[in-house]
CSV table of C-alpha atoms and ligand atoms in Angstrom, one decimal:
chain,number,residue,atom,x,y,z
R,1,UNK,CA,0.0,0.0,0.0
R,2,UNK,CA,1.4,3.4,-0.9
R,3,UNK,CA,-0.1,6.7,0.3
R,4,UNK,CA,0.5,10.0,-1.5
R,5,UNK,CA,-0.2,13.1,0.6
R,6,UNK,CA,-0.1,16.5,-1.0
R,7,UNK,CA,-0.6,19.9,0.6
R,8,UNK,CA,-2.4,21.3,-2.5
R,9,UNK,CA,-5.0,19.6,-4.7
R,10,UNK,CA,-3.1,20.7,-7.8
R,11,UNK,CA,-0.1,18.5,-7.0
R,12,UNK,CA,-2.2,15.3,-6.5
R,13,UNK,CA,-2.8,14.2,-10.2
R,14,UNK,CA,0.9,14.0,-11.2
R,15,UNK,CA,2.1,12.7,-7.9
R,16,UNK,CA,-0.5,9.9,-7.9
R,17,UNK,CA,0.1,8.9,-11.5
R,18,UNK,CA,3.9,9.0,-11.1
R,19,UNK,CA,3.9,6.8,-8.0
R,20,UNK,CA,1.5,4.4,-9.9
R,21,UNK,CA,3.8,4.4,-12.9
R,22,UNK,CA,6.8,3.4,-10.7
R,23,UNK,CA,4.8,0.9,-8.8
R,24,UNK,CA,2.1,-0.3,-11.2
R,25,UNK,CA,1.0,-3.4,-9.1
R,26,UNK,CA,0.7,-1.6,-5.8
R,27,UNK,CA,-2.4,0.0,-4.4
R,28,UNK,CA,-2.0,3.7,-4.3
R,29,UNK,CA,-4.2,6.1,-2.4
R,30,UNK,CA,-4.0,9.9,-2.5
R,31,UNK,CA,-5.2,12.7,-0.2
R,32,UNK,CA,-4.8,16.4,0.5
R,33,UNK,CA,-3.6,17.8,3.8
R,34,UNK,CA,-3.3,21.5,3.5
R,35,UNK,CA,-1.5,21.7,6.9
R,36,UNK,CA,1.3,19.3,5.8
R,37,UNK,CA,4.7,20.9,5.8
R,38,UNK,CA,5.8,18.9,2.8
R,39,UNK,CA,4.5,19.6,-0.6
R,40,UNK,CA,4.4,15.9,-1.3
R,41,UNK,CA,4.9,12.9,1.0
R,42,UNK,CA,4.9,9.3,-0.2
R,43,UNK,CA,4.4,6.6,2.5
R,44,UNK,CA,5.2,3.0,1.8
R,45,UNK,CA,3.5,0.5,4.1
R,46,UNK,CA,3.5,-3.3,3.8
R,47,UNK,CA,0.0,-4.9,3.7
R,48,UNK,CA,-1.1,-6.2,7.1
R,49,UNK,CA,1.2,-4.0,9.2
R,50,UNK,CA,-1.5,-1.7,10.3
R,51,UNK,CA,-0.2,1.1,8.2
R,52,UNK,CA,3.3,1.0,9.7
R,53,UNK,CA,5.6,2.9,7.4
R,54,UNK,CA,8.3,1.0,5.7
R,55,UNK,CA,9.8,3.9,3.9
R,56,UNK,CA,8.9,7.5,3.2
R,57,UNK,CA,9.7,10.1,0.6
R,58,UNK,CA,9.3,13.7,1.5
R,59,UNK,CA,9.4,16.4,-1.1
R,60,UNK,CA,10.6,19.9,-0.2
R,61,UNK,CA,9.7,21.5,3.1
R,62,UNK,CA,7.7,24.7,2.6
R,63,UNK,CA,10.7,26.8,3.7
R,64,UNK,CA,13.0,25.7,0.8
R,65,UNK,CA,14.6,28.6,-0.9
R,66,UNK,CA,15.1,27.4,-4.5
R,67,UNK,CA,11.4,26.6,-5.1
R,68,UNK,CA,10.1,28.7,-8.0
R,69,UNK,CA,7.2,31.0,-7.1
R,70,UNK,CA,5.2,30.6,-10.3
R,71,UNK,CA,2.7,27.8,-10.1
R,72,UNK,CA,3.5,25.8,-13.2
R,73,UNK,CA,7.2,26.1,-12.7
R,74,UNK,CA,6.7,25.0,-9.1
R,75,UNK,CA,4.7,21.9,-10.2
R,76,UNK,CA,7.4,20.9,-12.6
R,77,UNK,CA,10.1,21.4,-10.0
R,78,UNK,CA,8.2,19.2,-7.5
R,79,UNK,CA,7.6,16.6,-10.2
R,80,UNK,CA,11.3,16.3,-11.0
R,81,UNK,CA,12.2,16.0,-7.4
R,82,UNK,CA,9.6,13.3,-6.8
R,83,UNK,CA,10.7,11.5,-9.9
R,84,UNK,CA,14.3,11.4,-8.8
R,85,UNK,CA,13.4,10.1,-5.4
R,86,UNK,CA,11.1,7.5,-6.7
R,87,UNK,CA,13.7,6.4,-9.2
R,88,UNK,CA,16.3,6.0,-6.4
R,89,UNK,CA,13.9,4.1,-4.3
R,90,UNK,CA,12.7,1.8,-7.0
R,91,UNK,CA,15.9,1.5,-9.1
R,92,UNK,CA,13.8,2.2,-12.2
R,93,UNK,CA,13.4,5.0,-14.7
R,94,UNK,CA,10.3,5.9,-16.7
R,95,UNK,CA,10.7,6.3,-20.5
R,96,UNK,CA,8.3,9.3,-20.5
R,97,UNK,CA,9.8,10.8,-17.3
R,98,UNK,CA,7.5,13.2,-15.4
R,99,UNK,CA,5.0,13.5,-18.3
R,100,UNK,CA,1.8,11.9,-17.0
R,101,UNK,CA,-0.6,13.4,-19.5
R,102,UNK,CA,-2.1,11.6,-22.5
R,103,UNK,CA,-0.7,14.0,-25.1
R,104,UNK,CA,3.1,14.4,-24.8
R,105,UNK,CA,3.5,15.3,-28.5
R,106,UNK,CA,1.6,18.5,-27.9
R,107,UNK,CA,4.7,19.9,-26.3
R,108,UNK,CA,6.9,18.9,-29.3
R,109,UNK,CA,4.3,20.5,-31.7
R,110,UNK,CA,4.3,23.7,-29.7
R,111,UNK,CA,8.1,23.9,-29.8
R,112,UNK,CA,8.2,23.1,-33.5
R,113,UNK,CA,5.7,25.9,-34.2
R,114,UNK,CA,7.9,28.2,-32.1
R,115,UNK,CA,10.8,27.4,-34.4
R,116,UNK,CA,12.8,25.1,-32.3
R,117,UNK,CA,15.1,22.6,-34.1
R,118,UNK,CA,15.4,18.9,-33.4
R,119,UNK,CA,19.0,19.5,-32.1
R,120,UNK,CA,17.8,21.9,-29.4
R,121,UNK,CA,14.5,20.2,-28.7
R,122,UNK,CA,15.8,16.7,-27.8
R,123,UNK,CA,18.2,17.7,-25.0
R,124,UNK,CA,15.7,20.4,-23.8
R,125,UNK,CA,12.9,17.9,-23.6
R,126,UNK,CA,15.1,15.3,-21.8
R,127,UNK,CA,16.3,17.8,-19.2
R,128,UNK,CA,12.9,19.5,-18.7
R,129,UNK,CA,10.8,16.3,-18.5
R,130,UNK,CA,13.3,13.6,-17.8
R,131,UNK,CA,12.2,11.6,-20.8
R,132,UNK,CA,14.5,9.1,-22.5
R,133,UNK,CA,16.4,10.3,-25.6
R,134,UNK,CA,14.5,7.7,-27.7
R,135,UNK,CA,11.1,9.1,-26.6
R,136,UNK,CA,12.3,12.7,-27.2
R,137,UNK,CA,13.2,11.8,-30.8
R,138,UNK,CA,9.9,9.9,-31.2
R,139,UNK,CA,7.9,12.9,-30.0
R,140,UNK,CA,9.7,15.3,-32.4
R,141,UNK,CA,9.4,12.9,-35.3
R,142,UNK,CA,5.7,12.5,-34.8
R,143,UNK,CA,5.1,16.3,-34.3
R,144,UNK,CA,6.8,16.9,-37.6
R,145,UNK,CA,4.6,14.4,-39.4
R,146,UNK,CA,1.5,15.8,-37.7
R,147,UNK,CA,2.3,19.3,-38.6
R,148,UNK,CA,2.7,18.5,-42.3
R,149,UNK,CA,-0.7,16.9,-42.4
R,150,UNK,CA,-2.4,19.5,-40.3
R,151,UNK,CA,-1.0,22.3,-42.5
R,152,UNK,CA,-3.6,21.3,-45.1
R,153,UNK,CA,-6.5,22.2,-42.7
R,154,UNK,CA,-8.5,25.4,-42.8
R,155,UNK,CA,-8.4,26.6,-39.2
R,156,UNK,CA,-10.4,29.7,-40.0
R,157,UNK,CA,-13.5,28.1,-41.6
R,158,UNK,CA,-13.0,24.4,-41.4
R,159,UNK,CA,-14.0,21.8,-38.9
R,160,UNK,CA,-14.2,18.1,-38.4
R,161,UNK,CA,-17.4,16.1,-38.1
R,162,UNK,CA,-17.8,13.1,-35.9
R,163,UNK,CA,-20.9,10.8,-36.3
R,164,UNK,CA,-21.5,8.2,-33.6
R,165,UNK,CA,-23.2,4.9,-34.0
R,166,UNK,CA,-23.6,3.3,-30.6
R,167,UNK,CA,-24.4,-0.3,-31.6
R,168,UNK,CA,-22.1,-3.3,-31.8
R,169,UNK,CA,-22.8,-7.0,-32.7
R,170,UNK,CA,-22.0,-7.9,-29.0
R,171,UNK,CA,-20.5,-5.8,-26.2
R,172,UNK,CA,-16.8,-6.5,-25.5
R,173,UNK,CA,-16.1,-7.1,-21.8
R,174,UNK,CA,-13.6,-4.2,-21.6
R,175,UNK,CA,-15.8,-1.7,-23.5
R,176,UNK,CA,-15.6,1.9,-22.2
R,177,UNK,CA,-17.6,3.5,-25.0
R,178,UNK,CA,-21.3,4.1,-25.2
R,179,UNK,CA,-22.3,1.0,-27.1
R,180,UNK,CA,-25.2,-1.4,-26.9
R,181,UNK,CA,-25.5,-4.9,-28.3
R,182,UNK,CA,-27.6,-4.8,-31.5
R,183,UNK,CA,-29.8,-7.7,-30.3
R,184,UNK,CA,-31.0,-5.5,-27.4
R,185,UNK,CA,-31.5,-2.4,-29.5
R,186,UNK,CA,-32.7,-3.5,-32.9
R,187,UNK,CA,-36.1,-2.1,-32.2
R,188,UNK,CA,-34.7,1.4,-31.6
R,189,UNK,CA,-32.2,1.7,-34.5
R,190,UNK,CA,-34.6,3.5,-36.8
R,191,UNK,CA,-35.5,6.0,-34.0
R,192,UNK,CA,-31.8,6.5,-33.3
R,193,UNK,CA,-31.1,7.2,-37.0
R,194,UNK,CA,-33.9,9.7,-37.2
R,195,UNK,CA,-32.6,11.6,-34.2
R,196,UNK,CA,-29.0,11.4,-35.5
R,197,UNK,CA,-30.0,12.8,-38.9
R,198,UNK,CA,-31.9,15.6,-37.2
R,199,UNK,CA,-28.8,16.5,-35.2
R,200,UNK,CA,-26.6,16.3,-38.4
R,201,UNK,CA,-29.0,18.6,-40.3
R,202,UNK,CA,-28.9,21.1,-37.5
R,203,UNK,CA,-25.1,21.0,-37.3
R,204,UNK,CA,-24.9,21.6,-41.1
R,205,UNK,CA,-27.3,24.6,-40.8
R,206,UNK,CA,-25.3,26.1,-37.9
R,207,UNK,CA,-22.1,25.7,-39.9
R,208,UNK,CA,-23.3,27.2,-43.2
R,209,UNK,CA,-20.5,28.8,-45.1
R,210,UNK,CA,-17.9,26.6,-43.5
R,211,UNK,CA,-16.7,23.2,-44.6
R,212,UNK,CA,-15.7,19.9,-43.1
R,213,UNK,CA,-12.1,19.0,-43.5
R,214,UNK,CA,-12.5,15.5,-42.2
R,215,UNK,CA,-15.5,13.3,-41.4
R,216,UNK,CA,-15.2,10.3,-39.0
R,217,UNK,CA,-17.9,7.8,-38.4
R,218,UNK,CA,-17.2,5.8,-35.2
R,219,UNK,CA,-18.9,4.3,-32.3
R,220,UNK,CA,-19.7,1.5,-31.4
R,221,UNK,CA,-19.5,-0.1,-34.8
R,222,UNK,CA,-21.1,1.9,-37.7
R,223,UNK,CA,-21.1,-1.3,-39.9
R,224,UNK,CA,-23.5,-2.8,-37.4
R,225,UNK,CA,-26.2,-0.8,-39.4
R,226,UNK,CA,-27.6,-2.8,-42.3
R,227,UNK,CA,-26.7,-1.7,-45.9
R,228,UNK,CA,-29.9,0.3,-46.3
R,229,UNK,CA,-29.5,2.2,-43.0
R,230,UNK,CA,-25.9,2.9,-43.8
R,231,UNK,CA,-26.9,4.2,-47.3
R,232,UNK,CA,-29.6,6.5,-45.8
R,233,UNK,CA,-27.3,7.9,-43.2
R,234,UNK,CA,-24.5,8.6,-45.8
R,235,UNK,CA,-27.0,10.1,-48.2
R,236,UNK,CA,-28.1,12.5,-45.4
R,237,UNK,CA,-24.4,13.5,-44.9
R,238,UNK,CA,-23.9,13.9,-48.7
R,239,UNK,CA,-27.0,16.1,-48.8
R,240,UNK,CA,-26.2,18.5,-46.0
R,241,UNK,CA,-22.4,18.7,-45.9
R,242,UNK,CA,-20.1,20.2,-48.5
R,243,UNK,CA,-17.9,17.4,-49.9
R,244,UNK,CA,-15.7,19.7,-51.9
R,245,UNK,CA,-12.2,20.0,-50.2
R,246,UNK,CA,-13.0,17.1,-47.8
R,247,UNK,CA,-9.6,15.6,-47.0
R,248,UNK,CA,-10.8,12.3,-45.6
R,249,UNK,CA,-13.9,10.3,-44.8
R,250,UNK,CA,-13.4,7.5,-42.4
R,251,UNK,CA,-15.8,4.8,-41.3
R,252,UNK,CA,-14.9,2.4,-38.5
R,253,UNK,CA,-15.7,-1.1,-39.4
R,254,UNK,CA,-14.2,-2.3,-36.1
R,255,UNK,CA,-15.8,-5.7,-35.9
R,256,UNK,CA,-15.1,-7.9,-38.8
R,257,UNK,CA,-18.3,-9.9,-38.2
R,258,UNK,CA,-20.3,-6.8,-39.1
R,259,UNK,CA,-18.8,-6.4,-42.6
R,260,UNK,CA,-20.5,-7.6,-45.7
R,261,UNK,CA,-19.7,-7.0,-49.4
R,262,UNK,CA,-23.0,-5.1,-49.7
R,263,UNK,CA,-22.1,-2.7,-46.9
R,264,UNK,CA,-18.6,-2.1,-48.4
R,265,UNK,CA,-20.2,-1.4,-51.7
R,266,UNK,CA,-22.4,1.3,-50.0
R,267,UNK,CA,-19.3,2.9,-48.4
R,268,UNK,CA,-17.6,2.9,-51.8
R,269,UNK,CA,-20.6,4.4,-53.5
R,270,UNK,CA,-20.5,7.3,-51.0
R,271,UNK,CA,-16.8,8.0,-51.5
R,272,UNK,CA,-15.6,6.8,-48.1
R,273,UNK,CA,-11.8,6.6,-48.5
R,274,UNK,CA,-10.8,5.1,-45.2
R,275,UNK,CA,-12.1,2.2,-43.2
R,276,UNK,CA,-10.8,0.8,-40.0
R,277,UNK,CA,-10.9,-2.9,-39.3
R,278,UNK,CA,-9.8,-3.5,-35.8
R,279,UNK,CA,-9.6,-7.0,-34.5
R,280,UNK,CA,-8.1,-6.1,-31.1
R,281,UNK,CA,-6.4,-9.6,-31.0
R,282,UNK,CA,-5.5,-12.3,-33.5
R,283,UNK,CA,-5.7,-14.9,-30.8
R,284,UNK,CA,-8.9,-16.8,-30.8
R,285,UNK,CA,-8.7,-17.5,-27.1
R,286,UNK,CA,-8.5,-13.8,-26.3
R,287,UNK,CA,-11.3,-12.9,-28.7
R,288,UNK,CA,-13.6,-15.5,-27.0
R,289,UNK,CA,-12.6,-14.2,-23.5
R,290,UNK,CA,-13.3,-10.6,-24.3
R,291,UNK,CA,-16.7,-11.4,-25.7
R,292,UNK,CA,-16.0,-10.8,-29.4
R,293,UNK,CA,-18.0,-13.4,-31.1
R,294,UNK,CA,-16.0,-13.5,-34.2
R,295,UNK,CA,-13.1,-15.7,-35.4
R,296,UNK,CA,-9.6,-14.8,-36.5
R,297,UNK,CA,-10.5,-16.1,-40.0
R,298,UNK,CA,-13.3,-13.5,-40.2
R,299,UNK,CA,-10.7,-10.8,-39.7
R,300,UNK,CA,-8.7,-12.0,-42.7
R,301,UNK,CA,-11.9,-12.5,-44.7
R,302,UNK,CA,-13.1,-8.9,-44.0
R,303,UNK,CA,-9.6,-7.5,-44.7
R,304,UNK,CA,-9.4,-9.3,-48.1
R,305,UNK,CA,-13.0,-8.5,-49.0
R,306,UNK,CA,-12.3,-4.8,-48.4
R,307,UNK,CA,-9.0,-5.0,-50.3
R,308,UNK,CA,-10.6,-6.6,-53.3
R,309,UNK,CA,-13.5,-4.2,-53.4
R,310,UNK,CA,-11.7,-1.0,-54.1
R,311,UNK,CA,-8.3,0.6,-54.6
R,312,UNK,CA,-9.9,3.7,-53.0
R,313,UNK,CA,-10.3,2.0,-49.6
R,314,UNK,CA,-7.4,2.3,-47.2
R,315,UNK,CA,-7.2,-0.2,-44.4
R,316,UNK,CA,-5.9,1.1,-41.1
R,317,UNK,CA,-4.8,-1.5,-38.6
R,318,UNK,CA,-3.8,-0.4,-35.1
R,319,UNK,CA,-1.5,-2.5,-33.1
R,320,UNK,CA,-2.2,-1.8,-29.5
R,321,UNK,CA,-0.6,-3.2,-26.5
R,322,UNK,CA,2.7,-3.4,-24.7
R,323,UNK,CA,4.8,-5.0,-27.5
R,324,UNK,CA,5.6,-1.5,-28.6
R,325,UNK,CA,9.1,-2.1,-29.8
R,326,UNK,CA,8.3,-5.3,-31.7
R,327,UNK,CA,5.3,-3.6,-33.3
R,328,UNK,CA,7.4,-0.6,-34.2
R,329,UNK,CA,10.1,-2.6,-35.9
R,330,UNK,CA,7.5,-4.7,-37.8
R,331,UNK,CA,5.7,-1.6,-38.9
R,332,UNK,CA,8.9,0.0,-40.2
R,333,UNK,CA,9.7,-3.2,-42.1
R,334,UNK,CA,6.2,-2.8,-43.7
R,335,UNK,CA,7.0,0.7,-44.8
R,336,UNK,CA,4.8,2.3,-42.1
R,337,UNK,CA,5.9,5.3,-40.0
R,338,UNK,CA,4.7,6.6,-36.6
R,339,UNK,CA,2.4,9.6,-37.1
R,340,UNK,CA,0.4,10.0,-34.0
R,341,UNK,CA,0.9,9.1,-30.4
R,342,UNK,CA,-1.1,9.0,-27.1
R,343,UNK,CA,-0.6,7.7,-23.7
R,344,UNK,CA,-3.1,6.1,-21.4
R,345,UNK,CA,-3.5,6.7,-17.7
R,346,UNK,CA,-2.0,3.9,-15.6
R,347,UNK,CA,-0.6,2.2,-18.7
R,348,UNK,CA,1.6,-0.6,-17.4
R,349,UNK,CA,5.3,-0.2,-18.3
R,350,UNK,CA,5.0,3.5,-19.0
R,351,UNK,CA,4.5,2.8,-22.7
R,352,UNK,CA,2.6,4.7,-25.4
R,353,UNK,CA,0.2,3.9,-28.1
R,354,UNK,CA,1.4,4.8,-31.6
R,355,UNK,CA,-0.5,5.0,-34.8
R,356,UNK,CA,1.5,3.9,-37.9
R,357,UNK,CA,0.7,4.5,-41.5
R,358,UNK,CA,2.2,4.8,-45.0
R,359,UNK,CA,3.4,8.3,-45.5
R,360,UNK,CA,0.5,9.4,-47.6
R,361,UNK,CA,-2.2,7.4,-45.9
R,362,UNK,CA,-2.1,8.9,-42.4
R,363,UNK,CA,-5.5,9.7,-40.7
R,364,UNK,CA,-5.8,13.4,-40.1
R,365,UNK,CA,-8.7,12.9,-37.7
R,366,UNK,CA,-6.6,10.8,-35.4
R,367,UNK,CA,-4.1,13.6,-35.1
R,368,UNK,CA,-6.8,16.2,-34.5
R,369,UNK,CA,-8.1,14.1,-31.6
R,370,UNK,CA,-4.7,14.3,-30.0
R,371,UNK,CA,-3.6,17.9,-30.9
R,372,UNK,CA,-7.0,19.6,-30.4
R,373,UNK,CA,-6.2,22.3,-33.0
R,374,UNK,CA,-9.6,22.3,-34.9
R,375,UNK,CA,-13.2,22.0,-33.7
R,376,UNK,CA,-14.7,18.6,-33.8
R,377,UNK,CA,-18.4,18.7,-34.0
R,378,UNK,CA,-19.9,15.5,-32.8
R,379,UNK,CA,-23.4,14.0,-33.4
R,380,UNK,CA,-24.9,10.9,-31.7
R,381,UNK,CA,-25.3,9.3,-28.3
R,382,UNK,CA,-22.2,9.9,-26.1
R,383,UNK,CA,-20.5,11.9,-28.8
R,384,UNK,CA,-18.1,14.5,-27.5
R,385,UNK,CA,-17.9,17.9,-29.3
R,386,UNK,CA,-14.7,19.9,-28.8
R,387,UNK,CA,-14.9,23.5,-29.8
R,388,UNK,CA,-11.6,25.4,-30.3
R,389,UNK,CA,-12.3,29.1,-29.6
R,390,UNK,CA,-10.4,32.0,-31.2
R,391,UNK,CA,-10.1,33.8,-27.9
R,392,UNK,CA,-9.9,32.1,-24.5
R,393,UNK,CA,-13.0,32.5,-22.2
R,394,UNK,CA,-13.7,31.6,-18.6
R,395,UNK,CA,-14.2,27.8,-18.6
R,396,UNK,CA,-17.9,27.3,-17.6
R,397,UNK,CA,-16.9,24.1,-15.9
R,398,UNK,CA,-14.0,25.5,-13.8
R,399,UNK,CA,-14.8,26.2,-10.2
R,400,UNK,CA,-11.7,28.4,-10.1
R,401,UNK,CA,-12.8,30.4,-13.1
R,402,UNK,CA,-9.8,29.4,-15.2
R,403,UNK,CA,-9.6,30.4,-18.8
R,404,UNK,CA,-9.8,28.0,-21.6
R,405,UNK,CA,-9.7,27.9,-25.4
R,406,UNK,CA,-11.4,24.5,-25.7
R,407,UNK,CA,-15.0,23.9,-24.8
R,408,UNK,CA,-16.2,20.3,-24.5
R,409,UNK,CA,-19.8,19.3,-24.8
R,410,UNK,CA,-20.9,15.7,-24.3
R,411,UNK,CA,-24.1,14.4,-25.7
R,412,UNK,CA,-26.0,12.1,-23.3
R,413,UNK,CA,-24.7,8.5,-23.5
R,414,UNK,CA,-27.9,6.5,-23.0
R,415,UNK,CA,-29.4,5.6,-26.4
R,416,UNK,CA,-33.0,6.1,-25.2
R,417,UNK,CA,-32.1,9.5,-23.6
R,418,UNK,CA,-30.4,10.7,-26.8
R,419,UNK,CA,-33.4,9.8,-28.9
R,420,UNK,CA,-35.8,11.7,-26.6
R,421,UNK,CA,-33.5,14.6,-25.9
R,422,UNK,CA,-31.9,15.3,-29.3
R,423,UNK,CA,-33.4,18.8,-29.5
R,424,UNK,CA,-31.6,19.7,-26.2
R,425,UNK,CA,-28.3,18.4,-27.6
R,426,UNK,CA,-28.8,20.6,-30.7
R,427,UNK,CA,-29.6,23.7,-28.6
R,428,UNK,CA,-26.5,23.2,-26.4
R,429,UNK,CA,-24.3,23.1,-29.4
R,430,UNK,CA,-25.7,26.4,-30.6
R,431,UNK,CA,-24.5,28.1,-27.4
R,432,UNK,CA,-20.8,27.7,-28.3
R,433,UNK,CA,-20.5,26.8,-31.9
R,434,UNK,CA,-18.7,29.4,-34.0
R,435,UNK,CA,-18.4,31.9,-31.3
U,501,SF4,S1,-16.2,-3.2,-30.6
U,501,SF4,FE1,-15.5,-1.4,-29.5
U,501,SF4,S2,-17.3,-0.1,-29.1
U,501,SF4,FE2,-18.0,-2.2,-29.7
U,501,SF4,S3,-18.3,-3.2,-27.7
U,501,SF4,FE3,-16.3,-3.7,-28.4
U,501,SF4,S4,-15.0,-2.1,-27.4
U,501,SF4,FE4,-17.1,-1.4,-27.3
């Protein structure tokens, strides 16, 4: 058992996640004690010893002289001190150093835009955030690729559109998205589509004179819809959104057991130029355990069916997991390059998830999700709209009245609630969109 005690709420997040990264299999608890003399205290106690401390790390008494006064500099200083002590205690290092957030490449992107060169960035990034040299190079390399792709976007008048389909053939045991098994929801699919098309139409009206740079249909599994439903939904999008200048249109076909020739033909007829087939695992035992009722063979069949059907379809396969190095080497051998990166909270081994693609086949939407440089307007149950503002405003969700340039709006997750409250979802969007 490890206890993390901070004397300010603002130190808790990083301290907790850093301790968890050094000791991933330990139970870690965090609390705030405003009267504590230390900024951060970490207490190690063995289970069953009634909380008796085995070891303790104390970070900087309040009286210390070299503590920076400015809040963000102070946080960084404390993070580095805590990192060094945890590293000594555990005998380990973390590849991403003190960076606990999910978007480390944002820092590299900012420095690239400020005109920094790789030669200055790598040592600076290592020193500032205690990351390994390899990760510093990776962050820089990915930021460079991202920038090239994002330079095609129209930040002034463009936006990205997300369309959510919250149905899947079955629900995987680890699912954290808003998705229901088609068998349980079949009777409401038409009502859902009607609500979704209403929201899409309203978004198009609110965004008149602007154009979508990317469209992404995800979920759930959009190809759970039958061919006719898919066709009607795509026709609605064709009718209401300007296709001229659209850089990419992606449809997730995550579950191979939902793909048929007929549905692929519909996607092709509507000019979809990217589909994502995502098997999660190529081990039948794992597929069975996680509740995916399809076979490894079905993954190959779906892949070959899609390949055969059109030269215009690009297949994206994401390798996710802890075999980062092996996957990276294999990807390079296949002529794929890392082009976006994100990290997950509490990811074992302090690794990262990297998206690989052929140089001209990278998915811009995936980068936008990470870099948050353009508004993503989202329709559907559980869909999350991110509005990038031109001028920062007081964050309506911040108790401390902090300013923000990014407003998030979540649609209700429950499918029934979304159908009955779609007008409310539309009205809420109108409050912030294009301000
Ligand atoms: S395929 Fe994805 S969205 Fe569907 S149930 Fe599995 S994890 Fe959830």
